[in-house]
PDB file of N, CA and C in Angstrom:
ATOM      1  N   MET A  17       4.978  10.028   5.196  1.00 53.00           N
ATOM      2  CA  MET A  17       4.079   8.965   4.372  1.00 53.00           C
ATOM      3  C   MET A  17       3.591   9.741   3.396  1.00 53.00           C
ATOM      4  N   GLU A  18       3.269   9.033   2.187  1.00 52.00           N
ATOM      5  CA  GLU A  18       2.754   9.569   1.191  1.00 52.00           C
ATOM      6  C   GLU A  18       1.962   8.400   0.125  1.00 52.00           C
ATOM      7  N   VAL A  19       0.636   8.705  -0.092  1.00 53.00           N
ATOM      8  CA  VAL A  19       0.064   7.743  -0.909  1.00 53.00           C
ATOM      9  C   VAL A  19      -0.092   8.567  -2.578  1.00 53.00           C
ATOM     10  N   THR A  20       0.512   7.659  -3.295  1.00 51.00           N
ATOM     11  CA  THR A  20       0.339   8.237  -4.421  1.00 51.00           C
ATOM     12  C   THR A  20      -0.581   7.520  -5.530  1.00 51.00           C
ATOM     13  N   VAL A  21      -1.598   8.034  -6.148  1.00 51.00           N
ATOM     14  CA  VAL A  21      -2.552   7.087  -7.067  1.00 51.00           C
ATOM     15  C   VAL A  21      -2.037   7.521  -8.465  1.00 51.00           C
ATOM     16  N   GLY A  22      -1.578   6.540  -9.066  1.00 50.00           N
ATOM     17  CA  GLY A  22      -1.231   6.526 -10.646  1.00 50.00           C
ATOM     18  C   GLY A  22      -2.527   6.693 -11.331  1.00 50.00           C
ATOM     19  N   ALA A  23      -2.241   7.345 -12.521  1.00 48.00           N
ATOM     20  CA  ALA A  23      -3.574   7.573 -13.402  1.00 48.00           C
ATOM     21  C   ALA A  23      -3.563   6.409 -14.402  1.00 48.00           C
ATOM     22  N   GLY A  24      -4.303   5.313 -13.869  1.00 49.00           N
ATOM     23  CA  GLY A  24      -4.432   4.009 -14.887  1.00 49.00           C
ATOM     24  C   GLY A  24      -5.238   4.281 -15.888  1.00 49.00           C
ATOM     25  N   GLY A  25      -5.280   3.513 -16.899  1.00 51.00           N
ATOM     26  CA  GLY A  25      -6.059   3.388 -18.102  1.00 51.00           C
ATOM     27  C   GLY A  25      -7.458   2.864 -17.596  1.00 51.00           C
ATOM     28  N   GLY A  26      -8.486   3.477 -18.697  1.00 49.00           N
ATOM     29  CA  GLY A  26     -10.060   2.845 -18.493  1.00 49.00           C
ATOM     30  C   GLY A  26     -10.412   3.694 -17.426  1.00 49.00           C
ATOM     31  N   GLY A  27     -11.837   3.493 -17.101  1.00 51.00           N
ATOM     32  CA  GLY A  27     -12.504   4.356 -16.107  1.00 51.00           C
ATOM     33  C   GLY A  27     -13.551   3.546 -15.332  1.00 51.00           C
ATOM     34  N   GLY A  28     -13.708   2.189 -15.529  1.00 53.00           N
ATOM     35  CA  GLY A  28     -14.626   1.529 -15.002  1.00 53.00           C
ATOM     36  C   GLY A  28     -14.355   1.263 -13.450  1.00 53.00           C
ATOM     37  N   SER A  29     -15.537   1.599 -12.450  1.00 59.00           N
ATOM     38  CA  SER A  29     -15.651   1.441 -11.266  1.00 59.00           C
ATOM     39  C   SER A  29     -15.018   0.065 -10.430  1.00 59.00           C
ATOM     40  N   ASP A  30     -15.524  -0.826 -11.361  1.00 68.00           N
ATOM     41  CA  ASP A  30     -15.129  -2.353 -10.796  1.00 68.00           C
ATOM     42  C   ASP A  30     -13.707  -2.842 -11.469  1.00 68.00           C
ATOM     43  N   GLU A  31     -13.171  -1.958 -12.062  1.00 75.00           N
ATOM     44  CA  GLU A  31     -11.834  -2.361 -12.437  1.00 75.00           C
ATOM     45  C   GLU A  31     -10.613  -2.660 -11.418  1.00 75.00           C
ATOM     46  N   GLU A  32     -10.004  -3.748 -11.446  1.00 80.00           N
ATOM     47  CA  GLU A  32      -9.063  -4.090 -10.503  1.00 80.00           C
ATOM     48  C   GLU A  32      -7.777  -3.205 -10.645  1.00 80.00           C
ATOM     49  N   VAL A  33      -7.183  -2.517  -9.722  1.00 79.00           N
ATOM     50  CA  VAL A  33      -5.995  -1.748  -9.715  1.00 79.00           C
ATOM     51  C   VAL A  33      -5.076  -2.354  -8.795  1.00 79.00           C
ATOM     52  N   PRO A  34      -3.980  -2.687  -9.172  1.00 84.00           N
ATOM     53  CA  PRO A  34      -2.944  -3.262  -8.014  1.00 84.00           C
ATOM     54  C   PRO A  34      -2.391  -2.039  -7.279  1.00 84.00           C
ATOM     55  N   ILE A  35      -1.996  -2.448  -5.995  1.00 87.00           N
ATOM     56  CA  ILE A  35      -1.268  -1.445  -5.103  1.00 87.00           C
ATOM     57  C   ILE A  35      -0.017  -1.913  -4.993  1.00 87.00           C
ATOM     58  N   VAL A  36       1.080  -1.212  -5.287  1.00 88.00           N
ATOM     59  CA  VAL A  36       2.284  -1.773  -4.972  1.00 88.00           C
ATOM     60  C   VAL A  36       2.883  -0.707  -3.615  1.00 88.00           C
ATOM     61  N   PHE A  37       3.752  -1.440  -2.623  1.00 91.00           N
ATOM     62  CA  PHE A  37       4.139  -0.703  -1.703  1.00 91.00           C
ATOM     63  C   PHE A  37       5.604  -0.611  -1.630  1.00 91.00           C
ATOM     64  N   CYS A  38       6.124   0.666  -1.751  1.00 92.00           N
ATOM     65  CA  CYS A  38       7.557   0.737  -1.738  1.00 92.00           C
ATOM     66  C   CYS A  38       7.870   1.257  -0.297  1.00 92.00           C
ATOM     67  N   VAL A  39       8.893   0.723   0.275  1.00 94.00           N
ATOM     68  CA  VAL A  39       9.426   0.891   1.578  1.00 94.00           C
ATOM     69  C   VAL A  39      10.832   1.190   1.476  1.00 94.00           C
ATOM     70  N   SER A  40      11.160   2.452   1.526  1.00 94.00           N
ATOM     71  CA  SER A  40      12.668   2.902   1.286  1.00 94.00           C
ATOM     72  C   SER A  40      12.601   4.471   1.604  1.00 94.00           C
ATOM     73  N   ALA A  41      13.689   4.764   2.416  1.00 93.00           N
ATOM     74  CA  ALA A  41      14.055   5.983   2.976  1.00 93.00           C
ATOM     75  C   ALA A  41      14.866   6.971   1.625  1.00 93.00           C
ATOM     76  N   ASP A  42      15.193   6.332   0.761  1.00 94.00           N
ATOM     77  CA  ASP A  42      15.610   6.730  -0.298  1.00 94.00           C
ATOM     78  C   ASP A  42      14.803   7.341  -1.382  1.00 94.00           C
ATOM     79  N   ALA A  43      14.539   8.622  -1.678  1.00 91.00           N
ATOM     80  CA  ALA A  43      13.726   9.486  -2.582  1.00 91.00           C
ATOM     81  C   ALA A  43      14.122   8.869  -4.068  1.00 91.00           C
ATOM     82  N   SER A  44      14.980   8.452  -4.415  1.00 94.00           N
ATOM     83  CA  SER A  44      15.681   7.985  -5.726  1.00 94.00           C
ATOM     84  C   SER A  44      14.803   6.780  -6.073  1.00 94.00           C
ATOM     85  N   VAL A  45      14.668   5.649  -5.040  1.00 92.00           N
ATOM     86  CA  VAL A  45      14.084   4.387  -5.092  1.00 92.00           C
ATOM     87  C   VAL A  45      12.753   4.880  -5.740  1.00 92.00           C
ATOM     88  N   LEU A  46      12.054   5.709  -4.894  1.00 89.00           N
ATOM     89  CA  LEU A  46      10.552   6.017  -5.031  1.00 89.00           C
ATOM     90  C   LEU A  46      10.455   6.312  -6.366  1.00 89.00           C
ATOM     91  N   GLU A  47      11.241   7.394  -6.714  1.00 91.00           N
ATOM     92  CA  GLU A  47      11.319   7.991  -8.285  1.00 91.00           C
ATOM     93  C   GLU A  47      11.383   6.792  -9.243  1.00 91.00           C
ATOM     94  N   ARG A  48      12.068   5.999  -8.916  1.00 92.00           N
ATOM     95  CA  ARG A  48      12.602   4.823 -10.084  1.00 92.00           C
ATOM     96  C   ARG A  48      11.173   4.084  -9.968  1.00 92.00           C
ATOM     97  N   VAL A  49      10.868   3.588  -8.998  1.00 89.00           N
ATOM     98  CA  VAL A  49       9.520   2.789  -8.900  1.00 89.00           C
ATOM     99  C   VAL A  49       8.238   3.374  -9.615  1.00 89.00           C
ATOM    100  N   LEU A  50       8.140   4.812  -9.295  1.00 88.00           N
ATOM    101  CA  LEU A  50       7.046   5.674 -10.101  1.00 88.00           C
ATOM    102  C   LEU A  50       7.095   5.506 -11.420  1.00 88.00           C
ATOM    103  N   ARG A  51       8.397   5.827 -11.830  1.00 90.00           N
ATOM    104  CA  ARG A  51       8.640   5.874 -13.150  1.00 90.00           C
ATOM    105  C   ARG A  51       8.461   4.387 -14.083  1.00 90.00           C
ATOM    106  N   GLN A  52       8.855   3.577 -13.486  1.00 90.00           N
ATOM    107  CA  GLN A  52       8.608   1.920 -13.929  1.00 90.00           C
ATOM    108  C   GLN A  52       7.230   1.736 -14.081  1.00 90.00           C
ATOM    109  N   LEU A  53       6.222   2.061 -12.980  1.00 86.00           N
ATOM    110  CA  LEU A  53       4.865   1.739 -12.984  1.00 86.00           C
ATOM    111  C   LEU A  53       3.965   2.684 -13.261  1.00 86.00           C
ATOM    112  N   ASP A  54       4.478   3.866 -13.787  1.00 83.00           N
ATOM    113  CA  ASP A  54       3.619   5.000 -14.412  1.00 83.00           C
ATOM    114  C   ASP A  54       2.235   4.472 -15.247  1.00 83.00           C
ATOM    115  N   GLY A  55       1.194   4.531 -14.490  1.00 78.00           N
ATOM    116  CA  GLY A  55       0.040   4.294 -15.058  1.00 78.00           C
ATOM    117  C   GLY A  55      -0.628   2.900 -14.787  1.00 78.00           C
ATOM    118  N   VAL A  56       0.176   2.330 -14.292  1.00 81.00           N
ATOM    119  CA  VAL A  56      -0.104   0.817 -13.998  1.00 81.00           C
ATOM    120  C   VAL A  56      -0.976   0.485 -12.593  1.00 81.00           C
ATOM    121  N   GLY A  57      -0.898   1.432 -11.567  1.00 80.00           N
ATOM    122  CA  GLY A  57      -1.645   1.288 -10.392  1.00 80.00           C
ATOM    123  C   GLY A  57      -1.092   2.341  -9.419  1.00 80.00           C
ATOM    124  N   SER A  58      -1.484   1.982  -8.133  1.00 85.00           N
ATOM    125  CA  SER A  58      -1.112   3.017  -7.066  1.00 85.00           C
ATOM    126  C   SER A  58       0.033   2.670  -6.428  1.00 85.00           C
ATOM    127  N   VAL A  59       0.605   3.262  -6.107  1.00 87.00           N
ATOM    128  CA  VAL A  59       2.303   3.263  -5.134  1.00 87.00           C
ATOM    129  C   VAL A  59       1.951   3.815  -3.937  1.00 87.00           C
ATOM    130  N   VAL A  60       2.209   3.153  -2.760  1.00 88.00           N
ATOM    131  CA  VAL A  60       2.036   3.692  -1.592  1.00 88.00           C
ATOM    132  C   VAL A  60       3.655   3.483  -1.121  1.00 88.00           C
ATOM    133  N   SER A  61       4.177   4.642  -0.555  1.00 90.00           N
ATOM    134  CA  SER A  61       5.613   4.734  -0.187  1.00 90.00           C
ATOM    135  C   SER A  61       5.433   5.114   0.990  1.00 90.00           C
ATOM    136  N   CYS A  62       6.357   4.234   1.887  1.00 92.00           N
ATOM    137  CA  CYS A  62       6.646   4.502   3.302  1.00 92.00           C
ATOM    138  C   CYS A  62       8.376   4.469   3.533  1.00 92.00           C
ATOM    139  N   THR A  63       8.614   5.314   4.385  1.00 92.00           N
ATOM    140  CA  THR A  63      10.162   5.374   4.630  1.00 92.00           C
ATOM    141  C   THR A  63      10.754   3.993   5.632  1.00 92.00           C
ATOM    142  N   ASP A  64       9.967   3.423   6.088  1.00 93.00           N
ATOM    143  CA  ASP A  64      10.223   2.266   7.006  1.00 93.00           C
ATOM    144  C   ASP A  64       8.830   1.430   7.289  1.00 93.00           C
ATOM    145  N   LEU A  65       9.223   0.165   7.807  1.00 94.00           N
ATOM    146  CA  LEU A  65       8.169  -0.393   8.107  1.00 94.00           C
ATOM    147  C   LEU A  65       7.108  -0.192   9.280  1.00 94.00           C
ATOM    148  N   THR A  66       7.525   0.700  10.101  1.00 93.00           N
ATOM    149  CA  THR A  66       6.809   1.474  11.180  1.00 93.00           C
ATOM    150  C   THR A  66       5.532   2.179  10.115  1.00 93.00           C
ATOM    151  N   GLN A  67       5.869   2.807   9.393  1.00 92.00           N
ATOM    152  CA  GLN A  67       4.958   3.553   8.677  1.00 92.00           C
ATOM    153  C   GLN A  67       4.044   2.626   7.784  1.00 92.00           C
ATOM    154  N   LEU A  68       4.742   1.634   7.208  1.00 91.00           N
ATOM    155  CA  LEU A  68       3.800   0.601   6.532  1.00 91.00           C
ATOM    156  C   LEU A  68       2.727  -0.008   7.530  1.00 91.00           C
ATOM    157  N   ARG A  69       3.120  -0.181   8.395  1.00 91.00           N
ATOM    158  CA  ARG A  69       2.217  -0.924   9.500  1.00 91.00           C
ATOM    159  C   ARG A  69       1.307   0.014   9.744  1.00 91.00           C
ATOM    160  N   ALA A  70       1.524   1.338  10.074  1.00 90.00           N
ATOM    161  CA  ALA A  70       0.640   2.388  10.464  1.00 90.00           C
ATOM    162  C   ALA A  70      -0.586   2.664   8.988  1.00 90.00           C
ATOM    163  N   VAL A  71      -0.083   2.393   7.923  1.00 87.00           N
ATOM    164  CA  VAL A  71      -0.905   2.344   6.761  1.00 87.00           C
ATOM    165  C   VAL A  71      -1.610   1.366   6.771  1.00 87.00           C
ATOM    166  N   LEU A  72      -1.289   0.211   6.952  1.00 89.00           N
ATOM    167  CA  LEU A  72      -2.103  -1.190   6.806  1.00 89.00           C
ATOM    168  C   LEU A  72      -3.011  -1.366   8.029  1.00 89.00           C
ATOM    169  N   PHE A  73      -2.582  -0.970   9.180  1.00 89.00           N
ATOM    170  CA  PHE A  73      -3.468  -1.411  10.384  1.00 89.00           C
ATOM    171  C   PHE A  73      -3.391  -0.001  11.338  1.00 89.00           C
ATOM    172  N   PRO A  74      -4.063   1.150  10.908  1.00 86.00           N
ATOM    173  CA  PRO A  74      -4.037   2.461  11.435  1.00 86.00           C
ATOM    174  C   PRO A  74      -5.000   2.174  12.934  1.00 86.00           C
ATOM    175  N   ALA A  75      -4.340   2.907  13.865  1.00 82.00           N
ATOM    176  CA  ALA A  75      -4.817   2.919  14.880  1.00 82.00           C
ATOM    177  C   ALA A  75      -6.222   3.733  14.991  1.00 82.00           C
ATOM    178  N   SER A  76      -7.230   3.385  15.846  1.00 72.00           N
ATOM    179  CA  SER A  76      -8.338   4.021  15.978  1.00 72.00           C
ATOM    180  C   SER A  76      -8.364   5.490  16.254  1.00 72.00           C
ATOM    181  N   GLY A  77      -8.883   6.543  15.638  1.00 63.00           N
ATOM    182  CA  GLY A  77      -8.832   7.787  15.891  1.00 63.00           C
ATOM    183  C   GLY A  77      -7.745   8.368  15.036  1.00 63.00           C
ATOM    184  N   GLY A  78      -6.715   7.659  14.481  1.00 57.00           N
ATOM    185  CA  GLY A  78      -5.602   8.213  14.089  1.00 57.00           C
ATOM    186  C   GLY A  78      -5.863   9.057  12.700  1.00 57.00           C
ATOM    187  N   SER A  79      -4.950   9.852  12.077  1.00 61.00           N
ATOM    188  CA  SER A  79      -5.130  10.548  10.858  1.00 61.00           C
ATOM    189  C   SER A  79      -5.205   9.542   9.625  1.00 61.00           C
ATOM    190  N   THR A  80      -5.593  10.053   8.629  1.00 60.00           N
ATOM    191  CA  THR A  80      -5.538   8.847   7.394  1.00 60.00           C
ATOM    192  C   THR A  80      -4.536   9.458   6.317  1.00 60.00           C
ATOM    193  N   PRO A  81      -3.832   8.652   5.583  1.00 59.00           N
ATOM    194  CA  PRO A  81      -2.685   9.071   4.820  1.00 59.00           C
ATOM    195  C   PRO A  81      -3.073  10.226   3.596  1.00 59.00           C
ATOM    196  N   THR A  82      -2.152  10.840   3.444  1.00 60.00           N
ATOM    197  CA  THR A  82      -2.366  11.865   2.378  1.00 60.00           C
ATOM    198  C   THR A  82      -2.533  11.222   0.960  1.00 60.00           C
ATOM    199  N   VAL A  83      -3.219  11.535   0.251  1.00 56.00           N
ATOM    200  CA  VAL A  83      -3.351  11.017  -1.184  1.00 56.00           C
ATOM    201  C   VAL A  83      -3.131  12.099  -2.355  1.00 56.00           C
ATOM    202  N   ARG A  84      -2.402  11.956  -3.177  1.00 59.00           N
ATOM    203  CA  ARG A  84      -1.890  12.959  -4.232  1.00 59.00           C
ATOM    204  C   ARG A  84      -1.958  12.084  -5.538  1.00 59.00           C
ATOM    205  N   ARG A  85      -2.516  12.740  -6.533  1.00 56.00           N
ATOM    206  CA  ARG A  85      -2.398  12.729  -7.879  1.00 56.00           C
ATOM    207  C   ARG A  85      -1.515  13.178  -8.606  1.00 56.00           C
ATOM    208  N   PRO A  86      -0.511  12.514  -9.095  1.00 56.00           N
ATOM    209  CA  PRO A  86       0.703  13.089  -9.943  1.00 56.00           C
ATOM    210  C   PRO A  86       0.137  14.038 -10.992  1.00 56.00           C
ATOM    211  N   THR A  87       0.686  15.203 -11.170  1.00 53.00           N
ATOM    212  CA  THR A  87       0.047  16.045 -12.269  1.00 53.00           C
ATOM    213  C   THR A  87       0.377  15.458 -13.755  1.00 53.00           C
ATOM    214  N   SER A  88       1.789  14.786 -13.878  1.00 51.00           N
ATOM    215  CA  SER A  88       1.984  14.247 -15.180  1.00 51.00           C
ATOM    216  C   SER A  88       3.220  13.145 -14.865  1.00 51.00           C
ATOM    217  N   SER A  89       3.523  12.306 -15.906  1.00 49.00           N
ATOM    218  CA  SER A  89       4.304  11.261 -15.698  1.00 49.00           C
ATOM    219  C   SER A  89       5.746  11.772 -15.820  1.00 49.00           C
ATOM    220  N   ALA A  90       5.968  13.003 -16.282  1.00 46.00           N
ATOM    221  CA  ALA A  90       7.314  13.374 -16.622  1.00 46.00           C
ATOM    222  C   ALA A  90       7.832  14.262 -15.477  1.00 46.00           C
ATOM    223  N   GLY A  91       6.670  14.539 -14.634  1.00 47.00           N
ATOM    224  CA  GLY A  91       7.191  15.589 -13.613  1.00 47.00           C
ATOM    225  C   GLY A  91       7.758  14.785 -12.370  1.00 47.00           C
ATOM    226  N   GLY A  92       7.914  13.363 -12.256  1.00 47.00           N
ATOM    227  CA  GLY A  92       8.316  12.512 -11.169  1.00 47.00           C
ATOM    228  C   GLY A  92       7.343  12.383  -9.973  1.00 47.00           C
ATOM    229  N   PRO A  93       7.586  12.184  -8.828  1.00 47.00           N
ATOM    230  CA  PRO A  93       6.683  11.847  -7.841  1.00 47.00           C
ATOM    231  C   PRO A  93       6.004  13.212  -7.202  1.00 47.00           C
ATOM    232  N   ALA A  94       5.063  13.007  -6.513  1.00 48.00           N
ATOM    233  CA  ALA A  94       4.422  14.300  -6.059  1.00 48.00           C
ATOM    234  C   ALA A  94       5.082  14.449  -4.906  1.00 48.00           C
ATOM    235  N   ASP A  95       4.839  16.144  -4.609  1.00 44.00           N
ATOM    236  CA  ASP A  95       5.689  16.688  -3.398  1.00 44.00           C
ATOM    237  C   ASP A  95       5.171  15.864  -2.185  1.00 44.00           C
ATOM    238  N   ARG A  96       6.082  15.928  -1.141  1.00 44.00           N
ATOM    239  CA  ARG A  96       5.975  14.966  -0.054  1.00 44.00           C
ATOM    240  C   ARG A  96       5.538  16.159   0.749  1.00 44.00           C
ATOM    241  N   PRO A  97       4.526  15.720   1.731  1.00 42.00           N
ATOM    242  CA  PRO A  97       3.754  16.644   2.771  1.00 42.00           C
ATOM    243  C   PRO A  97       4.935  17.003   3.719  1.00 42.00           C
TER     244      PRO A  97
END
């Protein structure tokens, strides 16, 4: 599982940022979503619904998801853990 935070425009702390959930085991789908939404908001990618549920409803004492900031829009998605 990977949480990728896009580099949105502006810098206000009270700025609303959309979160998009991409559920697919296909890396090319994630790459396409990241390219289309570059700079618009945050993209949370999960390979299946079990991972999505774990992100939305974490068990107590569980680990938190990894957050990565892409280095550039041309580089594609961040490396997976």
